[in-house]
mmCIF file of C-alpha atoms in Angstrom:
data_model
loop_
_atom_site.group_PDB
_atom_site.id
_atom_site.type_symbol
_atom_site.label_atom_id
_atom_site.label_comp_id
_atom_site.label_asym_id
_atom_site.label_seq_id
_atom_site.Cartn_x
_atom_site.Cartn_y
_atom_site.Cartn_z
ATOM 1 C CA MET A 1 99.649 89.708 139.778
ATOM 2 C CA LYS A 2 99.682 93.137 138.716
ATOM 3 C CA GLY A 3 103.355 93.447 138.146
ATOM 4 C CA GLY A 4 103.133 89.869 136.234
ATOM 5 C CA GLY A 5 100.297 91.528 133.877
ATOM 6 C CA SER A 6 102.359 94.383 133.224
ATOM 7 C CA MET A 7 105.179 92.239 132.143
ATOM 8 C CA LYS A 8 103.192 90.453 130.022
ATOM 9 C CA CYS A 9 102.014 93.354 128.212
ATOM 10 C CA LEU A 10 105.525 94.444 127.799
ATOM 11 C CA ASP A 11 106.479 91.240 126.458
ATOM 12 C CA LYS A 12 103.914 91.119 124.002
ATOM 13 C CA PHE A 13 104.952 95.114 123.045
ATOM 14 C CA ASN A 14 108.529 94.133 122.546
ATOM 15 C CA LYS A 15 107.706 90.856 120.539
ATOM 16 C CA ARG A 16 105.307 93.282 118.432
ATOM 17 C CA MET A 17 108.359 95.695 117.810
ATOM 18 C CA SER A 18 110.793 92.881 117.021
ATOM 19 C CA LEU A 19 108.491 91.854 114.138
ATOM 20 C CA SER A 20 107.756 94.935 112.603
ATOM 21 C CA GLY A 21 111.425 96.933 113.421
ATOM 22 C CA GLY A 22 112.789 96.400 116.624
ATOM 23 C CA THR A 23 113.353 99.714 117.826
ATOM 24 C CA LEU A 24 110.520 102.794 118.810
ATOM 25 C CA ARG A 25 112.022 104.599 115.956
ATOM 26 C CA ASN A 26 111.645 101.761 113.458
ATOM 27 C CA GLU A 27 108.019 101.138 114.868
ATOM 28 C CA TYR A 28 107.071 104.820 114.185
ATOM 29 C CA ILE A 29 108.436 104.690 110.552
ATOM 30 C CA PHE A 30 106.523 101.229 110.152
ATOM 31 C CA ASN A 31 103.175 102.613 111.198
ATOM 32 C CA THR A 32 103.786 106.363 109.430
ATOM 33 C CA LYS A 33 104.841 104.378 105.993
ATOM 34 C CA GLN A 34 101.765 102.273 106.669
ATOM 35 C CA LEU A 35 99.274 105.014 107.369
ATOM 36 C CA LEU A 36 100.631 106.880 104.580
ATOM 37 C CA ASN A 37 100.255 104.413 101.986
ATOM 38 C CA GLU A 38 96.724 103.699 102.798
ATOM 39 C CA ILE A 39 95.307 107.232 102.624
ATOM 40 C CA PHE A 40 98.020 108.714 99.965
ATOM 41 C CA SER A 41 95.262 107.761 97.254
ATOM 42 C CA ASP A 42 92.681 110.060 99.103
ATOM 43 C CA ASP A 43 94.530 113.105 98.980
ATOM 44 C CA PRO A 44 93.121 115.892 96.498
ATOM 45 C CA SER A 45 96.661 116.862 95.180
ATOM 46 C CA LEU A 46 97.180 113.142 94.013
ATOM 47 C CA THR A 47 97.537 113.733 90.224
ATOM 48 C CA LEU A 48 97.052 111.175 87.670
ATOM 49 C CA GLY A 49 98.944 110.610 84.530
ATOM 50 C CA ILE A 50 102.527 111.487 85.765
ATOM 51 C CA TYR A 51 105.374 109.391 84.339
ATOM 52 C CA PHE A 52 109.054 109.233 84.493
ATOM 53 C CA TRP A 53 110.752 110.856 81.434
ATOM 54 C CA ARG A 54 113.839 109.194 79.739
ATOM 55 C CA LEU A 55 115.608 110.110 76.492
ATOM 56 C CA GLY A 56 114.237 109.162 73.509
ATOM 57 C CA LEU A 57 110.818 108.278 74.989
ATOM 58 C CA LYS A 58 107.901 109.646 72.681
ATOM 59 C CA GLU A 59 104.529 107.782 73.557
ATOM 60 C CA TYR A 60 103.639 106.908 77.312
ATOM 61 C CA GLN A 61 100.337 104.515 76.963
ATOM 62 C CA ASN A 62 102.903 101.355 77.601
ATOM 63 C CA GLU A 63 104.316 103.218 80.199
ATOM 64 C CA THR A 64 103.531 102.846 84.192
ATOM 65 C CA PRO A 65 102.202 105.996 85.852
ATOM 66 C CA ILE A 66 103.414 106.892 89.269
ATOM 67 C CA ASN A 67 101.987 107.475 92.435
ATOM 68 C CA ILE A 68 102.413 111.447 93.042
ATOM 69 C CA ARG A 69 101.085 114.723 94.858
ATOM 70 C CA LEU A 70 101.695 117.719 93.294
ATOM 71 C CA TYR A 71 100.671 120.601 95.088
ATOM 72 C CA ASP A 72 101.681 124.378 96.278
ATOM 73 C CA ARG A 73 102.535 126.183 92.451
ATOM 74 C CA LYS A 74 104.075 129.056 92.685
ATOM 75 C CA PHE A 75 105.702 131.684 89.994
ATOM 76 C CA SER A 76 108.870 134.000 90.627
ATOM 77 C CA ALA A 77 110.968 135.707 88.100
ATOM 78 C CA ALA A 78 114.182 133.838 89.601
ATOM 79 C CA ASN A 79 112.664 130.335 89.449
ATOM 80 C CA GLY A 80 110.153 130.097 86.999
ATOM 81 C CA VAL A 81 106.764 127.728 87.850
ATOM 82 C CA THR A 82 107.573 125.502 90.429
ATOM 83 C CA VAL A 83 105.249 122.857 92.329
ATOM 84 C CA LYS A 84 105.803 120.775 95.605
ATOM 85 C CA PHE A 85 105.737 117.110 95.432
ATOM 86 C CA GLN A 86 105.429 113.942 97.931
ATOM 87 C CA THR A 87 105.771 110.073 96.836
ATOM 88 C CA LEU A 88 105.808 106.918 98.762
ATOM 89 C CA TYR A 89 109.147 105.572 99.800
ATOM 90 C CA ASN A 90 108.443 102.841 96.740
ATOM 91 C CA THR A 91 108.871 105.782 94.383
ATOM 92 C CA PRO A 92 112.261 107.586 94.963
ATOM 93 C CA VAL A 93 112.512 110.825 92.919
ATOM 94 C CA VAL A 94 115.864 112.298 92.735
ATOM 95 C CA VAL A 95 117.575 115.769 91.605
ATOM 96 C CA GLY A 96 117.707 115.994 87.939
ATOM 97 C CA ASP A 97 114.491 113.764 87.413
ATOM 98 C CA VAL A 98 112.434 114.331 84.525
ATOM 99 C CA ILE A 99 108.196 113.650 84.804
ATOM 100 C CA TYR A 100 106.124 114.046 81.943
ATOM 101 C CA ASP A 101 102.190 115.205 82.844
ATOM 102 C CA ALA A 102 100.073 113.515 80.230
ATOM 103 C CA ASN A 103 97.070 115.406 81.227
ATOM 104 C CA LYS A 104 98.730 118.756 80.101
ATOM 105 C CA ASP A 105 101.524 117.654 78.164
ATOM 106 C CA GLU A 106 104.356 119.425 80.067
ATOM 107 C CA TYR A 107 107.311 118.354 81.447
ATOM 108 C CA LEU A 108 108.802 119.122 85.212
ATOM 109 C CA ILE A 109 112.702 119.056 86.376
ATOM 110 C CA CYS A 110 113.294 117.948 89.792
ATOM 111 C CA THR A 111 115.555 120.705 91.350
ATOM 112 C CA GLU A 112 115.242 119.432 95.214
ATOM 113 C CA ALA A 113 114.403 116.310 96.427
ATOM 114 C CA PHE A 114 114.743 114.743 99.992
ATOM 115 C CA ASP A 115 114.503 111.248 101.895
ATOM 116 C CA ILE A 116 112.181 112.144 104.763
ATOM 117 C CA ASP A 117 113.003 109.949 107.382
ATOM 118 C CA GLY A 118 113.053 106.469 105.490
ATOM 119 C CA ILE A 119 109.506 107.299 105.264
ATOM 120 C CA ASN A 120 108.298 109.186 102.214
ATOM 121 C CA TYR A 121 110.324 111.421 99.290
ATOM 122 C CA GLU A 122 109.277 115.149 99.366
ATOM 123 C CA GLY A 123 110.894 117.853 97.148
ATOM 124 C CA LYS A 124 110.204 120.480 94.365
ATOM 125 C CA PHE A 125 110.114 120.455 90.426
ATOM 126 C CA THR A 126 110.136 123.141 88.214
ATOM 127 C CA LEU A 127 108.129 123.544 84.981
ATOM 128 C CA CYS A 128 110.334 123.048 81.901
ATOM 129 C CA ASN A 129 109.616 125.887 79.157
ATOM 130 C CA TRP A 130 111.584 124.701 76.130
ATOM 131 C CA MET A 131 112.640 121.639 74.396
ATOM 132 C CA LEU A 132 116.552 121.813 73.891
ATOM 133 C CA LYS A 133 117.637 119.754 70.662
ATOM 134 C CA TRP A 134 121.062 119.482 69.469
ATOM 135 C CA GLN A 135 123.055 116.796 67.547
ATOM 136 C CA ASN A 136 125.819 114.443 69.382
ATOM 137 C CA LYS A 137 128.993 113.622 67.102
ATOM 138 C CA HIS A 138 127.675 110.607 65.867
ATOM 139 C CA GLY A 139 124.796 112.787 64.647
ATOM 140 C CA ARG A 140 122.022 111.331 66.595
ATOM 141 C CA ILE A 141 119.517 114.272 67.311
ATOM 142 C CA LEU A 142 119.038 114.946 71.095
ATOM 143 C CA GLU A 143 115.828 116.215 72.853
ATOM 144 C CA TYR A 144 115.787 117.255 76.538
ATOM 145 C CA PRO A 145 113.392 119.192 78.311
ATOM 146 C CA CYS A 146 114.409 121.819 80.331
ATOM 147 C CA TYR A 147 113.959 125.260 82.493
ATOM 148 C CA ASP A 148 115.613 128.235 80.064
ATOM 149 C CA MET A 149 116.013 131.463 82.345
ATOM 150 C CA ASN A 150 116.975 134.603 80.586
ATOM 151 C CA SER A 151 119.906 135.704 82.483
ATOM 152 C CA THR A 152 120.567 138.933 81.000
ATOM 153 C CA GLN A 153 121.281 141.850 83.180
ATOM 154 C CA TYR A 154 122.953 145.277 83.877
ATOM 155 C CA ASN A 155 122.322 145.954 79.624
ATOM 156 C CA SER A 156 119.404 145.995 77.454
ATOM 157 C CA GLY A 157 120.511 142.801 75.639
ATOM 158 C CA GLU A 158 122.628 144.717 73.057
ATOM 159 C CA GLN A 159 126.254 145.892 72.880
ATOM 160 C CA SER A 160 127.372 148.710 70.450
ATOM 161 C CA ASN A 161 130.481 150.494 69.212
ATOM 162 C CA ARG A 162 130.897 153.032 66.292
ATOM 163 C CA ASN A 163 130.466 150.718 63.730
ATOM 164 C CA PHE A 164 127.446 148.009 64.543
ATOM 165 C CA THR A 165 125.110 146.928 67.138
ATOM 166 C CA ILE A 166 125.394 143.198 68.294
ATOM 167 C CA GLU A 167 123.230 141.161 70.540
ATOM 168 C CA SER A 168 124.187 140.054 73.966
ATOM 169 C CA SER A 169 121.724 138.220 75.467
ATOM 170 C CA GLN A 170 122.316 135.625 77.942
ATOM 171 C CA HIS A 171 120.478 132.753 78.915
ATOM 172 C CA MET A 172 120.785 129.820 81.736
ATOM 173 C CA LEU A 173 119.479 126.460 81.009
ATOM 174 C CA THR A 174 118.808 123.741 83.555
ATOM 175 C CA LEU A 175 119.196 120.331 82.393
ATOM 176 C CA PRO A 176 119.444 116.750 83.787
ATOM 177 C CA CYS A 177 123.246 115.771 84.323
ATOM 178 C CA ASP A 178 123.998 112.578 82.226
ATOM 179 C CA GLU A 179 126.474 111.711 79.789
ATOM 180 C CA ASN A 180 125.171 113.698 76.945
ATOM 181 C CA THR A 181 124.691 116.975 78.970
ATOM 182 C CA VAL A 182 127.802 116.458 80.785
ATOM 183 C CA GLU A 183 129.782 117.271 77.642
ATOM 184 C CA LEU A 184 128.295 120.098 76.132
ATOM 185 C CA SER A 185 130.760 123.182 75.658
ATOM 186 C CA THR A 186 131.922 125.730 73.191
ATOM 187 C CA PRO A 187 131.333 125.800 70.244
ATOM 188 C CA GLN A 188 127.865 123.992 70.663
ATOM 189 C CA ARG A 189 125.327 126.084 69.602
ATOM 190 C CA PHE A 190 121.408 125.749 69.927
ATOM 191 C CA TYR A 191 118.302 127.481 68.722
ATOM 192 C CA LEU A 192 116.136 129.411 71.578
ATOM 193 C CA ASP A 193 113.105 131.030 69.435
ATOM 194 C CA LYS A 194 110.087 130.000 68.577
ATOM 195 C CA ALA A 195 110.312 132.172 65.340
ATOM 196 C CA LYS A 196 110.568 130.133 62.175
ATOM 197 C CA ILE A 197 112.308 132.987 60.255
ATOM 198 C CA ASN A 198 115.751 133.798 61.077
ATOM 199 C CA PRO A 199 115.427 132.624 64.483
ATOM 200 C CA THR A 200 118.281 133.542 67.198
ATOM 201 C CA THR A 201 120.946 131.275 67.861
ATOM 202 C CA TYR A 202 122.849 130.984 71.141
ATOM 203 C CA ILE A 203 126.487 129.418 71.759
ATOM 204 C CA VAL A 204 127.584 127.407 74.873
ATOM 205 C CA THR A 205 129.932 129.702 76.943
ATOM 206 C CA GLN A 206 129.775 127.772 80.168
ATOM 207 C CA ASN A 207 128.375 124.265 81.741
ATOM 208 C CA ASP A 208 128.420 123.952 85.418
ATOM 209 C CA THR A 209 128.232 120.460 86.233
ATOM 210 C CA THR A 210 129.241 120.186 89.855
ATOM 211 C CA SER A 211 127.351 123.247 91.876
ATOM 212 C CA TYR A 212 124.160 120.955 91.621
ATOM 213 C CA ASN A 213 125.781 117.492 91.586
ATOM 214 C CA TYR A 214 123.087 116.033 94.302
ATOM 215 C CA GLY A 215 122.807 112.475 94.423
ATOM 216 C CA LYS A 216 123.016 109.988 91.532
ATOM 217 C CA LYS A 217 121.999 112.623 88.905
ATOM 218 C CA GLY A 218 121.879 116.115 89.540
ATOM 219 C CA LEU A 219 121.749 118.878 87.353
ATOM 220 C CA VAL A 220 124.060 121.052 85.101
ATOM 221 C CA LYS A 221 123.748 124.726 84.600
ATOM 222 C CA VAL A 222 124.541 125.455 80.712
ATOM 223 C CA THR A 223 125.233 129.514 80.471
ATOM 224 C CA VAL A 224 124.420 130.438 76.380
ATOM 225 C CA PHE A 225 125.120 133.659 74.937
ATOM 226 C CA ALA A 226 123.639 135.182 71.401
ATOM 227 C CA SER A 227 125.620 134.682 68.502
ATOM 228 C CA PRO A 228 125.790 136.201 65.307
ATOM 229 C CA HIS A 229 123.538 134.427 63.054
ATOM 230 C CA ASN A 230 126.556 134.112 60.268
ATOM 231 C CA PHE A 231 128.581 132.384 63.188
ATOM 232 C CA ASN A 232 128.887 129.368 60.836
ATOM 233 C CA SER A 233 129.492 130.637 57.844
ATOM 234 C CA ASN A 234 132.947 129.102 57.905
ATOM 235 C CA ARG A 235 131.277 125.671 57.714
ATOM 236 C CA PRO A 236 129.100 125.374 54.866
ATOM 237 C CA ASP A 237 128.899 121.496 55.270
ATOM 238 C CA ARG A 238 127.173 121.780 58.520
ATOM 239 C CA PRO A 239 124.262 124.374 57.753
ATOM 240 C CA ASP A 240 121.952 125.531 60.575
ATOM 241 C CA ARG A 241 118.669 123.698 60.058
ATOM 242 C CA PRO A 242 115.674 125.978 61.693
ATOM 243 C CA ASP A 243 113.052 123.219 59.888
ATOM 244 C CA LEU A 244 114.692 120.786 62.604
ATOM 245 C CA GLY A 245 115.582 122.941 65.004
ATOM 246 C CA ILE A 246 119.338 122.044 64.761
ATOM 247 C CA CYS A 247 122.028 124.150 64.491
ATOM 248 C CA ASP A 248 125.183 123.064 62.631
ATOM 249 C CA TYR A 249 123.750 120.124 61.059
ATOM 250 C CA ILE A 250 125.446 117.022 60.490
ATOM 251 C CA ASP A 251 124.470 115.230 57.105
ATOM 252 C CA MET A 252 124.752 111.687 58.120
ATOM 253 C CA SER A 253 123.723 110.271 54.490
ATOM 254 C CA ALA A 254 125.985 108.799 52.274
ATOM 255 C CA GLY A 255 128.627 110.828 50.884
ATOM 256 C CA SER A 256 128.923 113.578 53.238
ATOM 257 C CA ASN A 257 132.088 114.587 54.916
ATOM 258 C CA ASP A 258 130.684 114.418 58.435
ATOM 259 C CA ALA A 259 128.938 110.793 57.834
ATOM 260 C CA GLY A 260 129.301 108.397 60.640
ATOM 261 C CA THR A 261 129.445 105.210 60.844
ATOM 262 C CA THR A 262 126.340 103.150 59.568
ATOM 263 C CA VAL A 263 124.137 101.322 62.279
ATOM 264 C CA LYS A 264 125.366 97.946 61.255
ATOM 265 C CA GLU A 265 129.184 99.285 61.725
ATOM 266 C CA THR A 266 128.110 101.218 65.188
ATOM 267 C CA CYS A 267 126.729 97.870 66.515
ATOM 268 C CA CYS A 268 129.906 96.231 65.954
ATOM 269 C CA ARG A 269 131.884 98.980 67.592
ATOM 270 C CA ALA A 270 130.203 98.541 70.964
ATOM 271 C CA SER A 271 132.134 96.992 73.772
ATOM 272 C CA LYS A 272 130.190 96.573 76.892
ATOM 273 C CA ALA A 273 126.535 96.991 78.113
ATOM 274 C CA VAL A 274 125.292 98.402 81.135
ATOM 275 C CA ILE A 275 122.403 98.142 83.345
ATOM 276 C CA GLU A 276 120.797 101.520 84.715
ATOM 277 C CA TYR A 277 118.725 101.620 87.655
ATOM 278 C CA ASP A 278 117.356 103.645 90.528
ATOM 279 C CA THR A 279 117.724 100.934 92.979
ATOM 280 C CA SER A 280 118.393 97.129 93.072
ATOM 281 C CA VAL A 281 115.610 96.265 95.341
ATOM 282 C CA ILE A 282 111.801 95.264 94.383
ATOM 283 C CA LYS A 283 109.081 95.367 97.061
ATOM 284 C CA SER A 284 106.828 92.565 97.413
ATOM 285 C CA GLY A 285 103.285 93.803 96.338
ATOM 286 C CA GLY A 286 104.850 97.261 95.112
ATOM 287 C CA ASP A 287 105.362 98.832 91.834
ATOM 288 C CA LEU A 288 107.601 97.548 89.183
ATOM 289 C CA GLN A 289 111.106 98.556 89.202
ATOM 290 C CA VAL A 290 112.274 99.610 85.725
ATOM 291 C CA PHE A 291 116.144 98.348 84.451
ATOM 292 C CA ILE A 292 117.525 100.007 81.321
ATOM 293 C CA GLY A 293 119.840 98.593 79.242
ATOM 294 C CA LYS A 294 122.624 100.403 77.272
ATOM 295 C CA PHE A 295 125.588 99.871 75.307
ATOM 296 C CA TYR A 296 128.771 101.904 75.126
ATOM 297 C CA ASP A 297 131.866 101.865 72.690
ATOM 298 C CA GLU A 298 135.478 101.841 74.143
ATOM 299 C CA ASN A 299 135.611 105.300 74.631
ATOM 300 C CA GLU A 300 132.409 105.565 76.823
ATOM 301 C CA ASN A 301 130.037 106.934 73.804
ATOM 302 C CA GLU A 302 126.652 105.522 74.086
ATOM 303 C CA VAL A 303 125.892 103.135 71.276
ATOM 304 C CA THR A 304 122.006 103.604 70.611
ATOM 305 C CA ASP A 305 120.762 101.254 67.905
ATOM 306 C CA ILE A 306 121.451 97.369 69.658
ATOM 307 C CA GLU A 307 118.487 95.764 71.087
ATOM 308 C CA PRO A 308 119.486 94.255 74.368
ATOM 309 C CA HIS A 309 118.671 90.833 75.314
ATOM 310 C CA TRP A 310 117.555 90.215 78.622
ATOM 311 C CA THR A 311 118.049 86.781 81.232
ATOM 312 C CA ILE A 312 116.626 86.266 84.646
ATOM 313 C CA ASP A 313 118.102 83.830 86.462
ATOM 314 C CA CYS A 314 116.519 82.330 89.663
ATOM 315 C CA ASP A 315 114.508 79.381 90.938
ATOM 316 C CA PHE A 316 111.197 81.482 91.322
ATOM 317 C CA ARG A 317 111.109 83.051 87.983
ATOM 318 C CA ASP A 318 107.351 82.271 87.610
ATOM 319 C CA LYS A 319 106.652 83.980 90.670
ATOM 320 C CA LEU A 320 107.866 87.364 88.873
ATOM 321 C CA ILE A 321 105.956 89.999 87.124
ATOM 322 C CA TRP A 322 107.945 91.234 84.399
ATOM 323 C CA LYS A 323 107.840 92.890 80.888
ATOM 324 C CA GLU A 324 110.031 94.038 78.165
ATOM 325 C CA ILE A 325 109.352 97.438 76.417
ATOM 326 C CA ASP A 326 112.186 98.711 74.069
ATOM 327 C CA ASN A 327 115.460 98.947 76.107
ATOM 328 C CA LYS A 328 113.858 98.584 79.465
ATOM 329 C CA LEU A 329 112.776 95.635 81.764
ATOM 330 C CA SER A 330 110.285 96.256 84.249
ATOM 331 C CA ILE A 331 110.164 93.403 86.960
ATOM 332 C CA GLY A 332 107.834 92.977 90.234
ATOM 333 C CA ILE A 333 106.326 90.369 92.882
ATOM 334 C CA ASP A 334 103.625 90.015 94.985
ATOM 335 C CA ASP A 335 104.579 87.208 96.915
ATOM 336 C CA ASP A 336 105.834 87.887 100.628
ATOM 337 C CA ALA A 337 107.264 84.166 100.771
ATOM 338 C CA TYR A 338 109.933 85.424 98.531
ATOM 339 C CA ILE A 339 111.131 88.564 100.581
ATOM 340 C CA ASP A 340 114.868 88.724 101.350
ATOM 341 C CA GLU A 341 115.134 86.055 98.322
ATOM 342 C CA ARG A 342 118.046 87.482 95.271
ATOM 343 C CA PHE A 343 117.680 86.782 91.474
ATOM 344 C CA LYS A 344 120.181 88.057 88.742
ATOM 345 C CA ILE A 345 119.073 89.801 85.591
ATOM 346 C CA THR A 346 121.586 89.893 82.540
ATOM 347 C CA CYS A 347 121.725 92.668 79.797
ATOM 348 C CA SER A 348 123.402 91.592 76.773
ATOM 349 C CA ASP A 349 122.875 92.089 72.902
ATOM 350 C CA ASN A 350 121.256 89.670 70.623
ATOM 351 C CA ASN A 351 124.158 89.084 68.108
ATOM 352 C CA LYS A 352 125.895 85.672 69.509
ATOM 353 C CA GLU A 353 129.040 86.405 67.308
ATOM 354 C CA SER A 354 129.910 90.150 68.923
ATOM 355 C CA ASN A 355 132.284 90.482 71.674
ATOM 356 C CA ILE A 356 130.362 92.736 73.467
ATOM 357 C CA ILE A 357 130.651 92.341 77.534
ATOM 358 C CA PRO A 358 127.323 92.009 79.000
ATOM 359 C CA SER A 359 126.133 93.436 82.325
ATOM 360 C CA THR A 360 124.845 91.696 85.036
ATOM 361 C CA LEU A 361 122.874 92.697 88.446
ATOM 362 C CA VAL A 362 121.618 91.094 91.912
ATOM 363 C CA VAL A 363 118.564 92.224 92.683
ATOM 364 C CA LYS A 364 116.778 91.444 96.079
ATOM 365 C CA VAL A 365 113.308 91.347 97.038
ATOM 366 C CA GLU A 366 112.041 93.321 100.065
ATOM 367 C CA SER A 367 108.921 93.986 102.501
ATOM 368 C CA LEU A 368 106.574 96.409 100.819
ATOM 369 C CA LEU A 369 106.143 97.894 104.526
#
């Protein structure tokens, strides 16, 4: 009788494991994730008002905040202000992600991120101390939070000869790696100075795009060198504009030698749509997943003045929770009956007469636990 009872208990245990994971390891992961989900919001390190940053985003009142723990803040001369983080498994954070702290009006860039055994994400953020501004070749002004470190070594920041003294200050900028930052090279110039009168300008001397190429994003490390204030004197058509924070300003108004195509013309030059995303999986009962629609021309340059048109193809569209803001589609579901189901989203433009190739993506519904 004892043996039969033991076998019956073992059978129950094995059946329970098969429902939740199938192995002792998966059972442990399942239970740990479930426990972490239940107690995550109780920890004092839980920080409210934290949002994912993306290029061009200025207002956050319509954004969805993320659940994140921030703790163990430190400062060092080599790494600046750093803070460790922890998120649940349905909120992945990768190297190169930038978050915005609405309470402190600060940006932080992820410099370390780890998937902890399929249970949660942990890593480290570095506090951004500068907003880098420049124009791309189409005249669009770009603004990126970055960590600016003065890397001048072995000298006083000046070099002298018999005739004059010039600055030799050198800085290293840590930025998220994307289609804009990976192209930064000489003779691109920036302002790295809070002074409004005669601010110091810096020129790119190196862009390391590979040493920190981790995961889907990664980082670029851009080295810049102090440039003479009259560096662009041979380009009177591209004046420095301290009032705008832009060096070598390209005037996009009509009649300028550097004037680019109009918005209408730019839209017509786009050739394809692209859906950008962190994961193609949504969790039943979890946070909404964000999909961003972008457009590119035949030279892989982003065209920014096109409004995306989204379509969702499935038989359970009424069960989905979704919203559209700017070029972003956020989707979620809270119904376990649709676990393992799939649906298709399509990003196209509103102009039915254009030849822009739409982008499609198949999204899967999975269990939250």
